[in-house]
Short mmCIF file of C-alpha atoms in Angstrom, two decimals:
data_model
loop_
_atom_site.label_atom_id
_atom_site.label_comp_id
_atom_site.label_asym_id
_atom_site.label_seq_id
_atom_site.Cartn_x
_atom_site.Cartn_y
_atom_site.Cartn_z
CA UNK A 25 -4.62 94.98 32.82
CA UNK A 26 -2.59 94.50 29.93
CA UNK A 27 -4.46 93.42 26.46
CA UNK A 28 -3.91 92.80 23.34
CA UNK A 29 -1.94 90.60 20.70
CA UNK A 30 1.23 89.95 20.44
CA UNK A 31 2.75 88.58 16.60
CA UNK A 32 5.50 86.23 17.44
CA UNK A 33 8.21 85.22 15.29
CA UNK A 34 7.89 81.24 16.42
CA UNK A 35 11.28 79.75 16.75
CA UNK A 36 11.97 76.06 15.01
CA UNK A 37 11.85 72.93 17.22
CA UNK A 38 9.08 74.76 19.51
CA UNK A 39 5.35 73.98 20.02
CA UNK A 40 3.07 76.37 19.52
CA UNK A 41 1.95 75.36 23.40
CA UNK A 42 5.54 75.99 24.24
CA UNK A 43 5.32 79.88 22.83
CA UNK A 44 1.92 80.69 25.25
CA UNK A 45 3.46 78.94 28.05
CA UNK A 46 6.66 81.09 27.83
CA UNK A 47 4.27 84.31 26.67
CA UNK A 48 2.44 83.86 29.79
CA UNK A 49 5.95 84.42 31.68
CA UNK A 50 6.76 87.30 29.89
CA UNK A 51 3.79 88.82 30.21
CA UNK A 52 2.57 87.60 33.72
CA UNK A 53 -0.59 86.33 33.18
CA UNK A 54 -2.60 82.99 32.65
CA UNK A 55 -4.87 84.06 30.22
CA UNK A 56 -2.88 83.56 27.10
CA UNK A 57 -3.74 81.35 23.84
CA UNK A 58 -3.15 81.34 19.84
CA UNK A 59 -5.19 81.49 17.06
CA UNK A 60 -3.60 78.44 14.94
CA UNK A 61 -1.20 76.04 15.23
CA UNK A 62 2.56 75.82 13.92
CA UNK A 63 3.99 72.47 13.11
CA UNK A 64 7.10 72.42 15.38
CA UNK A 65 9.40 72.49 12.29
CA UNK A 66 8.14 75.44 11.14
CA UNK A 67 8.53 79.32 11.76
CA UNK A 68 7.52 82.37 11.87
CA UNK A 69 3.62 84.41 12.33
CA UNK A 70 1.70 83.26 15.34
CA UNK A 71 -0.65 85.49 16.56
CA UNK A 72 -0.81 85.64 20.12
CA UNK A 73 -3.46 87.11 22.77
CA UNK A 74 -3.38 88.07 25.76
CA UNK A 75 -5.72 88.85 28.62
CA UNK A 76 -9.38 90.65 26.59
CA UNK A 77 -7.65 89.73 23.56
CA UNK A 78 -7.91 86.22 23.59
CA UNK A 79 -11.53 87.08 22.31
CA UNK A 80 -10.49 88.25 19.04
CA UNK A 81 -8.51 85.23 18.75
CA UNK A 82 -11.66 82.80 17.33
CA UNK A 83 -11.62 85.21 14.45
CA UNK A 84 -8.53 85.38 13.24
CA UNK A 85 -8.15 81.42 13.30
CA UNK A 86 -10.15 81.57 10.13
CA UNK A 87 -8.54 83.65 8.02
CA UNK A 88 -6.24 83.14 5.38
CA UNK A 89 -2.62 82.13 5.52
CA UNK A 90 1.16 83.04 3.72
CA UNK A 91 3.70 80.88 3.67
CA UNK A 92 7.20 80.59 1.95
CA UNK A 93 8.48 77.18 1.61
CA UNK A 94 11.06 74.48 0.47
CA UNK A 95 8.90 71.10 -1.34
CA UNK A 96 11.65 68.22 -2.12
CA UNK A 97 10.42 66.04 -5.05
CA UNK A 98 11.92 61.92 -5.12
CA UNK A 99 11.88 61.56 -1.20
CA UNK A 100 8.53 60.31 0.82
CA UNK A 101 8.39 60.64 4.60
CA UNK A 102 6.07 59.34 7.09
CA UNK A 103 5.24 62.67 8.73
CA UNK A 104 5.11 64.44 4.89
CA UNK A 105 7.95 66.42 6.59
CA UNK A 106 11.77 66.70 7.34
CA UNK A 107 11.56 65.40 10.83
CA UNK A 108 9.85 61.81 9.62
CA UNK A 109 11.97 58.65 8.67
CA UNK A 110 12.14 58.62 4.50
CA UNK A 111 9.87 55.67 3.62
CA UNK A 112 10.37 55.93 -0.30
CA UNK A 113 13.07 57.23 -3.26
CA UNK A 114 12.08 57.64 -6.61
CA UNK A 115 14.37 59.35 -9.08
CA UNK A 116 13.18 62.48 -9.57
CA UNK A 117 15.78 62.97 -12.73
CA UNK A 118 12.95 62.68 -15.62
CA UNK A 119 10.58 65.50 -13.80
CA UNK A 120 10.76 68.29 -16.23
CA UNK A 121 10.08 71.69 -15.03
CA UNK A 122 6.77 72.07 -17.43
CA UNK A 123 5.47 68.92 -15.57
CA UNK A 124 6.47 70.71 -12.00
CA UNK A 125 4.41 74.15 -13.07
CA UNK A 126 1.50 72.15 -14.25
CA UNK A 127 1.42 70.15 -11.04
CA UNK A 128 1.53 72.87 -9.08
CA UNK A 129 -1.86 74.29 -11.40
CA UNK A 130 -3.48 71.43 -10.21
CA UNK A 131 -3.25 72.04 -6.99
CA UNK A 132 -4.33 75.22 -7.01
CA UNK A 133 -7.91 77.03 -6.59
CA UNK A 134 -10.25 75.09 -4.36
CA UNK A 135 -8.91 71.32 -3.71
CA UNK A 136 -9.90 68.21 -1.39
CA UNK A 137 -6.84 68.19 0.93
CA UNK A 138 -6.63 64.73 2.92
CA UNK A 139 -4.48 66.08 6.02
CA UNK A 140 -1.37 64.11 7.26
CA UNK A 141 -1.90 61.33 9.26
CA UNK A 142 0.59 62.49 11.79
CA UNK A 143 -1.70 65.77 12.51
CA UNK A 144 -2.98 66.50 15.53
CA UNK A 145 -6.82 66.67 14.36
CA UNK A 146 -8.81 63.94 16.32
CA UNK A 147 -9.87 60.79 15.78
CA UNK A 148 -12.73 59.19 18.10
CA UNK A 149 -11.22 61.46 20.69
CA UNK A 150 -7.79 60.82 19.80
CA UNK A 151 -4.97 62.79 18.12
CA UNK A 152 -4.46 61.12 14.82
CA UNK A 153 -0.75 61.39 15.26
CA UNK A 154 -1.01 59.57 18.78
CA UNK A 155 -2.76 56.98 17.07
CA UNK A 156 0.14 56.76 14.62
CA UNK A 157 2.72 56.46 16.86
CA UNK A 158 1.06 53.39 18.59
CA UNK A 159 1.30 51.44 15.52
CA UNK A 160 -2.11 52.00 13.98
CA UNK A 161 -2.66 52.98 10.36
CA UNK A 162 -4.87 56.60 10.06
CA UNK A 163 -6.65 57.38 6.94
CA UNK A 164 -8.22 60.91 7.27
CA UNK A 165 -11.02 62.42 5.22
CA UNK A 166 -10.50 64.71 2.93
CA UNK A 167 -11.71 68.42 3.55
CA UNK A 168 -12.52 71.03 0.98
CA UNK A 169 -9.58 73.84 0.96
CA UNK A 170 -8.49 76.61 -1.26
CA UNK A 171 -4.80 77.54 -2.80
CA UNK A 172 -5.01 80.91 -3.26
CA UNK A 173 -1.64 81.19 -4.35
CA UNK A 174 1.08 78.81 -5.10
CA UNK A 175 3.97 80.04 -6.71
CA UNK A 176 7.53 78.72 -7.98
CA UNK A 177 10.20 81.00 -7.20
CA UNK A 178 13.05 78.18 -7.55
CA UNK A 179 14.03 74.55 -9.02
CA UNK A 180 17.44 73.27 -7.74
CA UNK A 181 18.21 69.83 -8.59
CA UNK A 182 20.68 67.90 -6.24
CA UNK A 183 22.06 64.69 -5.37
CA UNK A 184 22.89 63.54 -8.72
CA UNK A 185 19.30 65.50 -9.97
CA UNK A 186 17.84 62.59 -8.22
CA UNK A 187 16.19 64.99 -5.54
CA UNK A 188 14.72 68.34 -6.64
CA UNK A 189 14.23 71.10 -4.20
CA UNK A 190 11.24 73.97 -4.92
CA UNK A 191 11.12 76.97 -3.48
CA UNK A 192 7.74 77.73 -3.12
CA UNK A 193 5.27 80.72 -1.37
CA UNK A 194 1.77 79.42 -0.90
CA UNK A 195 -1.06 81.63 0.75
CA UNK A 196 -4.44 79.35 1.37
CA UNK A 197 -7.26 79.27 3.18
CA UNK A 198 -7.59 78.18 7.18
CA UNK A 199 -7.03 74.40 7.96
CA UNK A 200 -4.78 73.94 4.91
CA UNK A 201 -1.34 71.20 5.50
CA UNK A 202 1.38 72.64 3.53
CA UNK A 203 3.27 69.47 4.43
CA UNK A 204 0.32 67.34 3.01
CA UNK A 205 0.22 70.00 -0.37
CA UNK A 206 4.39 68.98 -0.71
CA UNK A 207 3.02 65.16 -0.82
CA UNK A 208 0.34 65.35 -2.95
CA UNK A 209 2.69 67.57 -5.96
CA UNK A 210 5.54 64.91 -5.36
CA UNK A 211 2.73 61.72 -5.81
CA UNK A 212 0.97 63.87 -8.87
CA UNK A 213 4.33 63.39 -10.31
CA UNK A 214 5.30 59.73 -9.35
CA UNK A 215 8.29 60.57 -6.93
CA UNK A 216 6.91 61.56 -3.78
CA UNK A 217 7.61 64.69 -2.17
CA UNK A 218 7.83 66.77 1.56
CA UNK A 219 8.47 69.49 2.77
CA UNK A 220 11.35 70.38 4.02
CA UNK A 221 11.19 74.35 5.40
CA UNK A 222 8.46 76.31 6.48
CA UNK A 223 7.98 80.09 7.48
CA UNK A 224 4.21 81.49 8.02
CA UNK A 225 4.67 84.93 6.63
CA UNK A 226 1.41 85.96 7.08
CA UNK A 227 -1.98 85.62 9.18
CA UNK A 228 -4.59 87.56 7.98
CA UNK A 229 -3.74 90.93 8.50
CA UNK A 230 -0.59 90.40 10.46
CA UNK A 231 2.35 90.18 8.92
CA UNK A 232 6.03 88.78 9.61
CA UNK A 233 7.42 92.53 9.56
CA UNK A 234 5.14 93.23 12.96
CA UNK A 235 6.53 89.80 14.66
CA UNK A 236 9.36 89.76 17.34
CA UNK A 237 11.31 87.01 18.16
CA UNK A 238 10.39 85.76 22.37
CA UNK A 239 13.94 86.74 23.05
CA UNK A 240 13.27 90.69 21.88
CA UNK A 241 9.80 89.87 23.41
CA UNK A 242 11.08 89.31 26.71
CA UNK A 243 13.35 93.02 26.99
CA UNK A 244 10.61 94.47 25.44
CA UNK A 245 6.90 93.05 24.82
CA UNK A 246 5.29 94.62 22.12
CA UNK A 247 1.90 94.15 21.70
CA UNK A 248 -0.72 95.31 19.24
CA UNK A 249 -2.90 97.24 21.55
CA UNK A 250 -6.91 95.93 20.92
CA UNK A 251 -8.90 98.32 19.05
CA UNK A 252 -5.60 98.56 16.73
CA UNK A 253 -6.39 94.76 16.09
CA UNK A 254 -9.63 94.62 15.57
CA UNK A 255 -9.43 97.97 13.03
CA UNK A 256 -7.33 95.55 10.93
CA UNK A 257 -9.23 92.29 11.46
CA UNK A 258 -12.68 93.38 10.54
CA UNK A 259 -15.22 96.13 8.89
CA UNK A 260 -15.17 98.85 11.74
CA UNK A 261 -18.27 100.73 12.76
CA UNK A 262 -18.02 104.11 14.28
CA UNK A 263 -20.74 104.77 17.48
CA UNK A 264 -21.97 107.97 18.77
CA UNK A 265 -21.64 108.44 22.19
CA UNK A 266 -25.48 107.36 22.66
CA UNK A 267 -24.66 104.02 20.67
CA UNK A 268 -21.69 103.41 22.70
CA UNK A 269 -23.82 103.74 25.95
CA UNK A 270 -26.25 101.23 24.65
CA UNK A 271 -23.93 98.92 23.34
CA UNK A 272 -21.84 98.68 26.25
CA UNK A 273 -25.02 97.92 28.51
CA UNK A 274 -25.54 95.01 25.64
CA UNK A 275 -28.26 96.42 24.35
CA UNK A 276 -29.30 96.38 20.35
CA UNK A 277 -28.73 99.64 17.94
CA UNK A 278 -29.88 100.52 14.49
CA UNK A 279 -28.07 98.43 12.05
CA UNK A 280 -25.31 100.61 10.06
CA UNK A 281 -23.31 100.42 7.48
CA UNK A 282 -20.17 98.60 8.75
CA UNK A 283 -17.22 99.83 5.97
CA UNK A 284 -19.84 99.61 3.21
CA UNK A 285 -21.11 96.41 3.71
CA UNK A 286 -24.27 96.99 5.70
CA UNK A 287 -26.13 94.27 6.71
CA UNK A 288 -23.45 92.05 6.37
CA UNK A 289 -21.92 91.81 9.97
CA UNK A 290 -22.89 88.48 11.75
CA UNK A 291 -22.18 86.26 14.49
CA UNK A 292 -19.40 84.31 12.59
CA UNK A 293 -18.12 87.61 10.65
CA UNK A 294 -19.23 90.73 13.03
CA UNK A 295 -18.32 93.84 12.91
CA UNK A 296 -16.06 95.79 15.20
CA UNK A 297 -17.41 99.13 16.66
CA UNK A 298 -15.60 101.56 18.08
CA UNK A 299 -16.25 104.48 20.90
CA UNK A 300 -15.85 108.28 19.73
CA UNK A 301 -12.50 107.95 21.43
CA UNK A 302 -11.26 105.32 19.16
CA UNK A 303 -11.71 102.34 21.95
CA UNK A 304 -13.08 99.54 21.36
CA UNK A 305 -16.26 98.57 22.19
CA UNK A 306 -17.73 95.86 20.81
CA UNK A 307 -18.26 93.39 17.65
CA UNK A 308 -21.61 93.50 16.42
CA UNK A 309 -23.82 91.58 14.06
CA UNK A 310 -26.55 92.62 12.09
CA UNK A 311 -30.08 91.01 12.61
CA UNK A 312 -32.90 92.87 10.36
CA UNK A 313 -33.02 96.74 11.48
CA UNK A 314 -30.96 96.39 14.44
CA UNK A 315 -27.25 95.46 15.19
CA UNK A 316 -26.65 93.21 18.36
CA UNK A 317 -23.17 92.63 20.64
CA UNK A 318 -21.72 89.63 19.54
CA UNK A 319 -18.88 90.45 22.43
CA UNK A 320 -18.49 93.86 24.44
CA UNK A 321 -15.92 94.82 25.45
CA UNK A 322 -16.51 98.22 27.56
CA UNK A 323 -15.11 97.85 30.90
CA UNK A 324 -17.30 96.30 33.83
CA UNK A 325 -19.74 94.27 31.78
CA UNK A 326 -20.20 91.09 31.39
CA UNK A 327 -18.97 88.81 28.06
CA UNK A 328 -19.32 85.07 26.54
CA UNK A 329 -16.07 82.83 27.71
CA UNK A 330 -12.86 83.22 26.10
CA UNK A 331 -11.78 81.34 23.53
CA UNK A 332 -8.09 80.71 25.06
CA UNK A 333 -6.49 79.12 21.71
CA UNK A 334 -7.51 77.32 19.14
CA UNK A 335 -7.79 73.73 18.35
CA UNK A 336 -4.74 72.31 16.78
CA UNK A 337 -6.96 70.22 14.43
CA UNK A 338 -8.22 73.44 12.36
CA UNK A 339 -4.94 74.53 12.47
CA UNK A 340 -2.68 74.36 9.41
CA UNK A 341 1.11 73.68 8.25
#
């Protein structure tokens, strides 16, 4: 049975739904998900699993995110985006450049981010956006993120410098709204602001230089085979052939070192351990003097459910 993840180049105008659904034709199985949602608009990284590997996907939901961007300044939309109706114009002609870089300083480091009211985390049971769209007004708590990086690479100022257009590359934490970061720099600076590109370049460890676009997916599907994953996901442990029997029976081990940070593997952050082979066994977390399967992987024994894709509402753009 084929496993493993698969780093997709997502194409504009699709759902990140719509990739898995045509992922699961090209690679003829059911058991497909994602580990964090794309805005349709945008493009670029989504990590994909497939079959055993959708149960890596939980942990690379939570790590950090790249993106490159385009912010325009004087124009407010109702999604905070390029595909919502502009619902104000302010001249953006007196913004100076200083007060564009010292915006951006603001809103970088870790922030209280109120997402966009059009996202797709719940409300009461409901999709905020759905509540939107049926005429109600959403006003969404705000939620502690971080701005690792957010960078200027360009100023171009059009329409009569009444618009200005930044080109931007942002890398943040999990759960972060790039759209929502575009509206809060454009209302720091009194003109309103959205976004108006988006590419994920990264996703954790996986990079836009390992994605394929579905069409080169579908003459050829390349996918990251598992224990390469998980080698790049997380600290790797190395079993002996006696560990790697007990583990794969899901029993407990001596705790190790796990890349120099013993005793710091656990349920939310384990470790991934690996046969003498190079397989994949298992992800273990450290409890005291022992280290316990958080998932195991060795072939005929039993594991917790699959995770088949993430929720939307932790996911980001």
């Amino acid at each position: 049975m084929l496993s493993g993840l698969v780093i997709v180049d997502k194409p504009q105008g699709w759902t990140s739904h719509d990739v898995v659904g045509r992922m699961r034709r090209i690679a003829g199985t059911r058991k497909v998900g994602h580990a964090g949602t794309l805005d349709p608009m945008a493009t670029g990284v989504l990590v994909v699993g497939i079959n055993k590997a959708t149960r890596l996907l939980t942990y690379i939901v939570g790590t950090s995110k790249t993106y490159t961007a385009t912010i325009r300044l004087g124009e407010s939309t109702i999604t905070d985006d390029a595909e919502g109706d502009v619902i104000a114009a302010v001249s953006a002609a007196a913004v100076a450049d200083a007060a564009i870089y010292d915006g951006v300083a603001a809103l970088t480091g870790d922030i209280q981010q109120v997402p966009s009211s059009v996202s797709a985390i719940k409300v009461n049971g409901e999709r905020a956006y759905a509540r939107v769209r049926s005429g109600e007004e959403v006003k969404l708590a705000a939620r502690p993120v971080t701005i690792h990086r957010f960078e200027v690479h360009g100023i171009r100022r059009e329409q009569g410098n009444d618009v200005v257009d930044l080109d931007v590359t942002v890398e943040c934490s999990s759960g972060t709204y790039i759209r929502a970061l575009a509206r809060d720099l454009g209302d720091g600076l009194g003109v309103g602001g959205h976004l108006t590109a988006l590419r994920r370049t990264h996703v954790g460890p996986y990079s836009l230089d390992q994605a394929r676009t579905l069409e080169q997916l579908a003459e050829e599907l390349e996918v990251l085979e598992m224990s390469q994953a998980a080698r790049a996901l997380m600290p790797n442990r190395e079993l002996t052939a006696e560990e790697t029997t007990e583990i794969s029976f899901g029993r407990r081990i001596a705790a190790g070192a796990a890349t120099g940070s013993p005793g710091h593997a656990t349920v939310e952050h384990p470790a991934a351990a690996f046969a003498p082979d190079g397989s994949l066994v298992a992800l273990l977390a450290d409890a005291g003097s022992f280290a316990k399967p958080v998932l195991v992987f060795a072939p005929g024994n039993a594991a917790p459910a699959d995770p088949m894709s993430a929720d939307p509402a932790a996911g980001d753009a």
